[in-house]
């Protein structure tokens, strides 16, 4: 398993050992740490479902939001990812796990990151973030500017799920232009995240704005809708597009592989 280290190089050897298959760059598999799997039994069940669906690995990205989950820091997530990895080994389950985090953006998060460290995806410079504010305040741009200036690669998770507001599309274009990557959620295709999310996720896909698509795996029971969303995207956009955003893009952009 890959360990988190600030500004570390991606572990190319680990990525190269992966069989060709899907990688979920956004998941809540670590048990009892946020709103994902509640215990290790659920974690294992979810991973078995992922394997059946063609996944070969997941980046564990628990919520990092001090007000809601004050114990969630990069070192703790790294340790708990190792524990889950050991459980898979003990059960004879072949599935790759990496440490990461989903950083909730709020005014003041940069100060917290300076003290507690920046959780990156699988030892890459990539930092998964999410935003739930209804508007785009100046501090949002300042957080992205700080990450980019410090040689991190910010990824904004599921922007289609943000509360709809005037100017959302323009702001998404602005942050993409400044260098932020976007990651969409498959379940947004099903309508379960609302009409606006369904429309925006399609627009972003068709205009090739997403760098990745993810399941955003939570508990096992929620995977049905997420897999349904993936199938809808295959039907509407083609298998090659889904493969690019789930199989090849993670290898290139996170693990630094040529394929």
PDB file of C-alpha atoms in Angstrom:
ATOM      1  CA  UNK A   1       0.000   0.000   0.000  1.00  0.00           C
ATOM      2  CA  UNK A   2       1.168   3.509  -0.776  1.00  0.00           C
ATOM      3  CA  UNK A   3       1.761   5.871   2.113  1.00  0.00           C
ATOM      4  CA  UNK A   4       1.084   9.587   2.226  1.00  0.00           C
ATOM      5  CA  UNK A   5       4.069  11.872   2.232  1.00  0.00           C
ATOM      6  CA  UNK A   6       3.860  15.571   1.484  1.00  0.00           C
ATOM      7  CA  UNK A   7       5.277  16.323  -1.968  1.00  0.00           C
ATOM      8  CA  UNK A   8       6.293  12.656  -2.359  1.00  0.00           C
ATOM      9  CA  UNK A   9       6.555  11.202  -5.826  1.00  0.00           C
ATOM     10  CA  UNK A  10       3.784   8.827  -6.888  1.00  0.00           C
ATOM     11  CA  UNK A  11       4.578   5.185  -6.233  1.00  0.00           C
ATOM     12  CA  UNK A  12       5.004   4.073  -9.835  1.00  0.00           C
ATOM     13  CA  UNK A  13       5.888   0.515  -8.870  1.00  0.00           C
ATOM     14  CA  UNK A  14       2.566   0.040  -7.089  1.00  0.00           C
ATOM     15  CA  UNK A  15       0.661   1.413 -10.055  1.00  0.00           C
ATOM     16  CA  UNK A  16       2.609  -0.737 -12.492  1.00  0.00           C
ATOM     17  CA  UNK A  17       1.679  -3.851 -10.526  1.00  0.00           C
ATOM     18  CA  UNK A  18      -2.019  -3.161 -11.028  1.00  0.00           C
ATOM     19  CA  UNK A  19      -3.851  -5.302 -13.540  1.00  0.00           C
ATOM     20  CA  UNK A  20      -5.742  -3.260 -16.083  1.00  0.00           C
ATOM     21  CA  UNK A  21      -9.065  -2.299 -14.579  1.00  0.00           C
ATOM     22  CA  UNK A  22     -11.075   0.485 -13.019  1.00  0.00           C
ATOM     23  CA  UNK A  23      -9.761   2.669 -10.188  1.00  0.00           C
ATOM     24  CA  UNK A  24     -12.100   4.598  -7.895  1.00  0.00           C
ATOM     25  CA  UNK A  25     -10.209   7.744  -6.922  1.00  0.00           C
ATOM     26  CA  UNK A  26     -12.918   8.829  -4.453  1.00  0.00           C
ATOM     27  CA  UNK A  27     -14.211   6.415  -1.814  1.00  0.00           C
ATOM     28  CA  UNK A  28     -15.327   6.197   1.791  1.00  0.00           C
ATOM     29  CA  UNK A  29     -14.324   2.600   2.473  1.00  0.00           C
ATOM     30  CA  UNK A  30     -12.461   3.064   5.760  1.00  0.00           C
ATOM     31  CA  UNK A  31     -14.899   1.978   8.478  1.00  0.00           C
ATOM     32  CA  UNK A  32     -16.345   4.243  11.166  1.00  0.00           C
ATOM     33  CA  UNK A  33     -14.386   7.352  10.216  1.00  0.00           C
ATOM     34  CA  UNK A  34     -17.052   9.403   8.395  1.00  0.00           C
ATOM     35  CA  UNK A  35     -20.386   8.785   6.631  1.00  0.00           C
ATOM     36  CA  UNK A  36     -19.098   5.785   4.680  1.00  0.00           C
ATOM     37  CA  UNK A  37     -18.858   2.138   5.737  1.00  0.00           C
ATOM     38  CA  UNK A  38     -19.860   1.702   9.378  1.00  0.00           C
ATOM     39  CA  UNK A  39     -17.657  -1.324  10.115  1.00  0.00           C
ATOM     40  CA  UNK A  40     -15.020  -3.479   8.476  1.00  0.00           C
ATOM     41  CA  UNK A  41     -17.617  -6.039   7.407  1.00  0.00           C
ATOM     42  CA  UNK A  42     -19.271  -3.370   5.272  1.00  0.00           C
ATOM     43  CA  UNK A  43     -15.890  -2.280   3.937  1.00  0.00           C
ATOM     44  CA  UNK A  44     -15.081  -5.802   2.781  1.00  0.00           C
ATOM     45  CA  UNK A  45     -18.565  -6.260   1.317  1.00  0.00           C
ATOM     46  CA  UNK A  46     -18.250  -3.021  -0.658  1.00  0.00           C
ATOM     47  CA  UNK A  47     -14.820  -4.001  -1.963  1.00  0.00           C
ATOM     48  CA  UNK A  48     -16.115  -7.383  -3.096  1.00  0.00           C
ATOM     49  CA  UNK A  49     -18.885  -5.616  -5.027  1.00  0.00           C
ATOM     50  CA  UNK A  50     -16.307  -3.297  -6.577  1.00  0.00           C
ATOM     51  CA  UNK A  51     -14.192  -6.249  -7.685  1.00  0.00           C
ATOM     52  CA  UNK A  52     -17.212  -7.857  -9.354  1.00  0.00           C
ATOM     53  CA  UNK A  53     -17.807  -4.599 -11.213  1.00  0.00           C
ATOM     54  CA  UNK A  54     -14.261  -4.575 -12.610  1.00  0.00           C
ATOM     55  CA  UNK A  55     -12.466  -2.364 -10.096  1.00  0.00           C
ATOM     56  CA  UNK A  56      -8.906  -3.208  -9.108  1.00  0.00           C
ATOM     57  CA  UNK A  57      -8.256  -0.464  -6.557  1.00  0.00           C
ATOM     58  CA  UNK A  58      -9.614   2.512  -4.632  1.00  0.00           C
ATOM     59  CA  UNK A  59      -8.113   5.613  -3.104  1.00  0.00           C
ATOM     60  CA  UNK A  60      -9.506   5.977   0.416  1.00  0.00           C
ATOM     61  CA  UNK A  61     -10.698   9.563   0.762  1.00  0.00           C
ATOM     62  CA  UNK A  62     -12.509  10.105   4.079  1.00  0.00           C
ATOM     63  CA  UNK A  63     -13.929  13.541   4.724  1.00  0.00           C
ATOM     64  CA  UNK A  64     -11.394  15.993   6.110  1.00  0.00           C
ATOM     65  CA  UNK A  65     -13.527  18.621   7.776  1.00  0.00           C
ATOM     66  CA  UNK A  66     -12.313  19.630  11.244  1.00  0.00           C
ATOM     67  CA  UNK A  67     -15.710  20.896  12.377  1.00  0.00           C
ATOM     68  CA  UNK A  68     -17.419  17.577  11.601  1.00  0.00           C
ATOM     69  CA  UNK A  69     -14.614  14.984  11.745  1.00  0.00           C
ATOM     70  CA  UNK A  70     -11.872  16.517  13.923  1.00  0.00           C
ATOM     71  CA  UNK A  71      -9.813  13.309  14.156  1.00  0.00           C
ATOM     72  CA  UNK A  72      -9.449  12.862  10.413  1.00  0.00           C
ATOM     73  CA  UNK A  73      -5.906  13.795   9.459  1.00  0.00           C
ATOM     74  CA  UNK A  74      -3.544  12.379   6.853  1.00  0.00           C
ATOM     75  CA  UNK A  75      -1.527  10.253   9.345  1.00  0.00           C
ATOM     76  CA  UNK A  76      -4.664   8.704  10.843  1.00  0.00           C
ATOM     77  CA  UNK A  77      -6.136   7.957   7.415  1.00  0.00           C
ATOM     78  CA  UNK A  78      -2.842   6.398   6.370  1.00  0.00           C
ATOM     79  CA  UNK A  79      -2.848   4.145   9.436  1.00  0.00           C
ATOM     80  CA  UNK A  80      -6.469   3.075   8.977  1.00  0.00           C
ATOM     81  CA  UNK A  81      -5.914   2.382   5.285  1.00  0.00           C
ATOM     82  CA  UNK A  82      -3.069   0.060   6.256  1.00  0.00           C
ATOM     83  CA  UNK A  83      -5.370  -1.723   8.706  1.00  0.00           C
ATOM     84  CA  UNK A  84      -8.042  -2.256   6.058  1.00  0.00           C
ATOM     85  CA  UNK A  85      -5.385  -3.399   3.606  1.00  0.00           C
ATOM     86  CA  UNK A  86      -4.196  -5.967   6.162  1.00  0.00           C
ATOM     87  CA  UNK A  87      -7.750  -7.222   6.582  1.00  0.00           C
ATOM     88  CA  UNK A  88      -8.019  -7.769   2.843  1.00  0.00           C
ATOM     89  CA  UNK A  89      -4.732  -9.678   2.872  1.00  0.00           C
ATOM     90  CA  UNK A  90      -5.966 -11.843   5.748  1.00  0.00           C
ATOM     91  CA  UNK A  91      -9.160 -12.606   3.831  1.00  0.00           C
ATOM     92  CA  UNK A  92      -7.246 -13.427   0.660  1.00  0.00           C
ATOM     93  CA  UNK A  93      -8.805 -10.527  -1.264  1.00  0.00           C
ATOM     94  CA  UNK A  94      -6.660  -8.968  -3.983  1.00  0.00           C
ATOM     95  CA  UNK A  95      -7.520  -5.286  -4.146  1.00  0.00           C
ATOM     96  CA  UNK A  96      -5.257  -2.248  -4.009  1.00  0.00           C
ATOM     97  CA  UNK A  97      -5.882   0.550  -1.514  1.00  0.00           C
ATOM     98  CA  UNK A  98      -4.196   3.929  -1.262  1.00  0.00           C
ATOM     99  CA  UNK A  99      -4.512   6.720   1.280  1.00  0.00           C
ATOM    100  CA  UNK A 100      -5.983  10.109   0.518  1.00  0.00           C
ATOM    101  CA  UNK A 101      -8.686  12.434   1.771  1.00  0.00           C
ATOM    102  CA  UNK A 102     -11.573  14.633   0.675  1.00  0.00           C
ATOM    103  CA  UNK A 103     -10.843  18.129   1.939  1.00  0.00           C
ATOM    104  CA  UNK A 104     -13.908  20.228   2.670  1.00  0.00           C
ATOM    105  CA  UNK A 105     -13.269  23.777   1.490  1.00  0.00           C
ATOM    106  CA  UNK A 106     -14.173  26.518   3.935  1.00  0.00           C
ATOM    107  CA  UNK A 107     -12.743  29.873   4.862  1.00  0.00           C
ATOM    108  CA  UNK A 108      -9.708  29.123   7.013  1.00  0.00           C
ATOM    109  CA  UNK A 109      -8.900  25.654   5.623  1.00  0.00           C
ATOM    110  CA  UNK A 110      -5.467  26.824   4.443  1.00  0.00           C
ATOM    111  CA  UNK A 111      -4.440  27.600   8.030  1.00  0.00           C
ATOM    112  CA  UNK A 112      -5.551  24.112   9.077  1.00  0.00           C
ATOM    113  CA  UNK A 113      -3.615  22.497   6.216  1.00  0.00           C
ATOM    114  CA  UNK A 114      -0.465  24.412   7.140  1.00  0.00           C
ATOM    115  CA  UNK A 115      -0.620  22.928  10.646  1.00  0.00           C
ATOM    116  CA  UNK A 116      -1.909  19.424   9.904  1.00  0.00           C
ATOM    117  CA  UNK A 117      -0.477  18.733   6.467  1.00  0.00           C
ATOM    118  CA  UNK A 118      -2.061  18.345   3.055  1.00  0.00           C
ATOM    119  CA  UNK A 119      -3.550  14.887   2.357  1.00  0.00           C
ATOM    120  CA  UNK A 120      -2.703  13.854  -1.183  1.00  0.00           C
ATOM    121  CA  UNK A 121      -3.978  10.997  -3.316  1.00  0.00           C
ATOM    122  CA  UNK A 122      -1.668   7.985  -3.352  1.00  0.00           C
ATOM    123  CA  UNK A 123       1.482  10.025  -2.726  1.00  0.00           C
ATOM    124  CA  UNK A 124       0.827  12.173  -5.787  1.00  0.00           C
ATOM    125  CA  UNK A 125       0.525  15.963  -5.708  1.00  0.00           C
ATOM    126  CA  UNK A 126      -3.251  15.602  -6.247  1.00  0.00           C
ATOM    127  CA  UNK A 127      -5.584  16.918  -3.526  1.00  0.00           C
ATOM    128  CA  UNK A 128      -9.274  16.002  -3.633  1.00  0.00           C
ATOM    129  CA  UNK A 129     -11.540  18.813  -2.432  1.00  0.00           C
ATOM    130  CA  UNK A 130     -15.259  19.437  -2.162  1.00  0.00           C
ATOM    131  CA  UNK A 131     -17.345  22.575  -1.804  1.00  0.00           C
ATOM    132  CA  UNK A 132     -20.913  22.953  -0.593  1.00  0.00           C
ATOM    133  CA  UNK A 133     -21.300  26.719  -0.315  1.00  0.00           C
ATOM    134  CA  UNK A 134     -24.095  28.111  -2.441  1.00  0.00           C
ATOM    135  CA  UNK A 135     -21.908  30.891  -3.822  1.00  0.00           C
ATOM    136  CA  UNK A 136     -18.348  31.270  -5.040  1.00  0.00           C
ATOM    137  CA  UNK A 137     -16.650  33.488  -2.486  1.00  0.00           C
ATOM    138  CA  UNK A 138     -13.217  34.954  -3.140  1.00  0.00           C
ATOM    139  CA  UNK A 139     -11.672  32.682  -0.506  1.00  0.00           C
ATOM    140  CA  UNK A 140     -12.505  29.625  -2.649  1.00  0.00           C
ATOM    141  CA  UNK A 141     -10.244  30.918  -5.402  1.00  0.00           C
ATOM    142  CA  UNK A 142      -7.590  31.814  -2.826  1.00  0.00           C
ATOM    143  CA  UNK A 143      -7.539  28.218  -1.526  1.00  0.00           C
ATOM    144  CA  UNK A 144      -7.001  26.879  -5.042  1.00  0.00           C
ATOM    145  CA  UNK A 145      -4.338  29.521  -5.680  1.00  0.00           C
ATOM    146  CA  UNK A 146      -2.513  28.495  -2.491  1.00  0.00           C
ATOM    147  CA  UNK A 147      -2.575  24.811  -3.429  1.00  0.00           C
ATOM    148  CA  UNK A 148      -1.323  25.493  -6.945  1.00  0.00           C
ATOM    149  CA  UNK A 149       1.390  27.867  -5.708  1.00  0.00           C
ATOM    150  CA  UNK A 150       2.629  25.126  -3.373  1.00  0.00           C
ATOM    151  CA  UNK A 151       2.850  22.595  -6.216  1.00  0.00           C
ATOM    152  CA  UNK A 152      -0.310  20.667  -5.410  1.00  0.00           C
ATOM    153  CA  UNK A 153      -2.881  19.678  -8.006  1.00  0.00           C
ATOM    154  CA  UNK A 154      -6.369  20.476  -6.676  1.00  0.00           C
ATOM    155  CA  UNK A 155      -9.280  18.336  -7.821  1.00  0.00           C
ATOM    156  CA  UNK A 156     -12.816  19.576  -7.201  1.00  0.00           C
ATOM    157  CA  UNK A 157     -15.083  16.604  -6.500  1.00  0.00           C
ATOM    158  CA  UNK A 158     -18.603  16.330  -7.917  1.00  0.00           C
ATOM    159  CA  UNK A 159     -19.093  20.011  -8.819  1.00  0.00           C
ATOM    160  CA  UNK A 160     -22.427  19.062 -10.374  1.00  0.00           C
ATOM    161  CA  UNK A 161     -23.798  18.413  -6.872  1.00  0.00           C
ATOM    162  CA  UNK A 162     -23.065  21.893  -5.557  1.00  0.00           C
ATOM    163  CA  UNK A 163     -26.125  24.011  -4.707  1.00  0.00           C
ATOM    164  CA  UNK A 164     -27.213  25.616  -7.991  1.00  0.00           C
ATOM    165  CA  UNK A 165     -26.553  29.324  -8.239  1.00  0.00           C
ATOM    166  CA  UNK A 166     -26.185  31.906 -10.951  1.00  0.00           C
ATOM    167  CA  UNK A 167     -22.676  31.963 -12.284  1.00  0.00           C
ATOM    168  CA  UNK A 168     -21.822  28.350 -11.374  1.00  0.00           C
ATOM    169  CA  UNK A 169     -20.921  27.406 -14.944  1.00  0.00           C
ATOM    170  CA  UNK A 170     -18.764  30.497 -15.398  1.00  0.00           C
ATOM    171  CA  UNK A 171     -16.943  29.866 -12.123  1.00  0.00           C
ATOM    172  CA  UNK A 172     -16.293  26.246 -13.033  1.00  0.00           C
ATOM    173  CA  UNK A 173     -14.782  27.423 -16.301  1.00  0.00           C
ATOM    174  CA  UNK A 174     -12.640  29.916 -14.405  1.00  0.00           C
ATOM    175  CA  UNK A 175     -11.248  27.356 -11.949  1.00  0.00           C
ATOM    176  CA  UNK A 176     -10.548  24.883 -14.743  1.00  0.00           C
ATOM    177  CA  UNK A 177      -8.677  27.610 -16.607  1.00  0.00           C
ATOM    178  CA  UNK A 178      -6.572  28.352 -13.527  1.00  0.00           C
ATOM    179  CA  UNK A 179      -5.564  24.673 -13.360  1.00  0.00           C
ATOM    180  CA  UNK A 180      -8.096  22.939 -11.110  1.00  0.00           C
ATOM    181  CA  UNK A 181      -9.214  19.484 -12.251  1.00  0.00           C
ATOM    182  CA  UNK A 182     -12.819  18.270 -11.966  1.00  0.00           C
ATOM    183  CA  UNK A 183     -14.105  14.849 -10.882  1.00  0.00           C
ATOM    184  CA  UNK A 184     -17.703  13.830 -11.525  1.00  0.00           C
ATOM    185  CA  UNK A 185     -19.915  11.275  -9.775  1.00  0.00           C
ATOM    186  CA  UNK A 186     -21.600   8.485 -11.708  1.00  0.00           C
ATOM    187  CA  UNK A 187     -24.697   8.575  -9.505  1.00  0.00           C
ATOM    188  CA  UNK A 188     -25.493  12.074 -10.730  1.00  0.00           C
ATOM    189  CA  UNK A 189     -26.557  10.449 -14.027  1.00  0.00           C
ATOM    190  CA  UNK A 190     -29.435   8.613 -12.317  1.00  0.00           C
ATOM    191  CA  UNK A 191     -31.327  11.639 -11.027  1.00  0.00           C
ATOM    192  CA  UNK A 192     -30.747  10.598  -7.408  1.00  0.00           C
ATOM    193  CA  UNK A 193     -28.739  13.780  -6.852  1.00  0.00           C
ATOM    194  CA  UNK A 194     -31.465  15.959  -8.369  1.00  0.00           C
ATOM    195  CA  UNK A 195     -32.371  17.342 -11.775  1.00  0.00           C
ATOM    196  CA  UNK A 196     -29.742  20.084 -11.818  1.00  0.00           C
ATOM    197  CA  UNK A 197     -26.942  17.647 -10.962  1.00  0.00           C
ATOM    198  CA  UNK A 198     -28.074  15.338 -13.754  1.00  0.00           C
ATOM    199  CA  UNK A 199     -28.049  18.136 -16.303  1.00  0.00           C
ATOM    200  CA  UNK A 200     -24.730  19.624 -15.215  1.00  0.00           C
ATOM    201  CA  UNK A 201     -22.868  16.316 -15.036  1.00  0.00           C
ATOM    202  CA  UNK A 202     -23.882  15.595 -18.624  1.00  0.00           C
ATOM    203  CA  UNK A 203     -22.861  19.046 -19.801  1.00  0.00           C
ATOM    204  CA  UNK A 204     -19.460  18.707 -18.135  1.00  0.00           C
ATOM    205  CA  UNK A 205     -18.928  15.251 -19.649  1.00  0.00           C
ATOM    206  CA  UNK A 206     -19.974  16.260 -23.150  1.00  0.00           C
ATOM    207  CA  UNK A 207     -17.736  19.335 -23.019  1.00  0.00           C
ATOM    208  CA  UNK A 208     -14.841  17.161 -21.780  1.00  0.00           C
ATOM    209  CA  UNK A 209     -14.377  19.125 -18.565  1.00  0.00           C
ATOM    210  CA  UNK A 210     -13.946  16.141 -16.235  1.00  0.00           C
ATOM    211  CA  UNK A 211     -10.504  14.710 -15.621  1.00  0.00           C
ATOM    212  CA  UNK A 212     -11.987  11.723 -13.747  1.00  0.00           C
ATOM    213  CA  UNK A 213     -15.296  10.025 -12.968  1.00  0.00           C
ATOM    214  CA  UNK A 214     -15.740   8.243  -9.647  1.00  0.00           C
ATOM    215  CA  UNK A 215     -18.231   6.181  -7.698  1.00  0.00           C
ATOM    216  CA  UNK A 216     -17.696   8.145  -4.491  1.00  0.00           C
ATOM    217  CA  UNK A 217     -18.267   4.793  -2.776  1.00  0.00           C
ATOM    218  CA  UNK A 218     -19.978   4.881   0.609  1.00  0.00           C
ATOM    219  CA  UNK A 219     -21.859   1.941   2.142  1.00  0.00           C
ATOM    220  CA  UNK A 220     -22.437  -1.270   0.145  1.00  0.00           C
ATOM    221  CA  UNK A 221     -26.154  -0.645  -0.262  1.00  0.00           C
ATOM    222  CA  UNK A 222     -25.510   2.618  -2.087  1.00  0.00           C
ATOM    223  CA  UNK A 223     -23.420   1.006  -4.813  1.00  0.00           C
ATOM    224  CA  UNK A 224     -26.424  -0.104  -6.870  1.00  0.00           C
ATOM    225  CA  UNK A 225     -27.297   3.473  -7.820  1.00  0.00           C
ATOM    226  CA  UNK A 226     -23.662   4.305  -8.458  1.00  0.00           C
ATOM    227  CA  UNK A 227     -23.233   1.334 -10.791  1.00  0.00           C
ATOM    228  CA  UNK A 228     -26.518   2.284 -12.490  1.00  0.00           C
ATOM    229  CA  UNK A 229     -25.101   5.746 -13.107  1.00  0.00           C
ATOM    230  CA  UNK A 230     -21.995   4.259 -14.662  1.00  0.00           C
ATOM    231  CA  UNK A 231     -24.124   2.146 -16.995  1.00  0.00           C
ATOM    232  CA  UNK A 232     -26.167   5.187 -17.997  1.00  0.00           C
ATOM    233  CA  UNK A 233     -22.978   7.040 -18.823  1.00  0.00           C
ATOM    234  CA  UNK A 234     -21.799   4.103 -20.942  1.00  0.00           C
ATOM    235  CA  UNK A 235     -25.099   4.146 -22.840  1.00  0.00           C
ATOM    236  CA  UNK A 236     -25.079   7.918 -23.360  1.00  0.00           C
ATOM    237  CA  UNK A 237     -21.375   8.612 -23.858  1.00  0.00           C
ATOM    238  CA  UNK A 238     -19.797   5.311 -24.838  1.00  0.00           C
ATOM    239  CA  UNK A 239     -17.605   2.752 -23.100  1.00  0.00           C
ATOM    240  CA  UNK A 240     -14.411   4.405 -24.312  1.00  0.00           C
ATOM    241  CA  UNK A 241     -15.237   7.649 -22.485  1.00  0.00           C
ATOM    242  CA  UNK A 242     -15.961   5.819 -19.226  1.00  0.00           C
ATOM    243  CA  UNK A 243     -12.782   3.762 -19.553  1.00  0.00           C
ATOM    244  CA  UNK A 244     -10.721   6.900 -20.119  1.00  0.00           C
ATOM    245  CA  UNK A 245     -12.051   8.642 -17.004  1.00  0.00           C
ATOM    246  CA  UNK A 246     -11.903   5.618 -14.678  1.00  0.00           C
ATOM    247  CA  UNK A 247      -9.172   3.350 -15.995  1.00  0.00           C
ATOM    248  CA  UNK A 248      -6.570   5.330 -17.908  1.00  0.00           C
ATOM    249  CA  UNK A 249      -6.772   8.855 -16.460  1.00  0.00           C
ATOM    250  CA  UNK A 250      -6.009   7.768 -12.865  1.00  0.00           C
ATOM    251  CA  UNK A 251      -2.951   5.858 -14.057  1.00  0.00           C
ATOM    252  CA  UNK A 252      -1.621   8.807 -16.039  1.00  0.00           C
ATOM    253  CA  UNK A 253      -2.484  11.732 -13.817  1.00  0.00           C
ATOM    254  CA  UNK A 254      -2.156  10.228 -10.330  1.00  0.00           C
ATOM    255  CA  UNK A 255       0.288   7.346 -10.720  1.00  0.00           C
ATOM    256  CA  UNK A 256       2.383   8.872 -13.491  1.00  0.00           C
ATOM    257  CA  UNK A 257       2.083   5.858 -15.760  1.00  0.00           C
ATOM    258  CA  UNK A 258       2.216   6.095 -19.527  1.00  0.00           C
ATOM    259  CA  UNK A 259      -0.954   3.996 -19.766  1.00  0.00           C
TER     260      UNK A 259
END
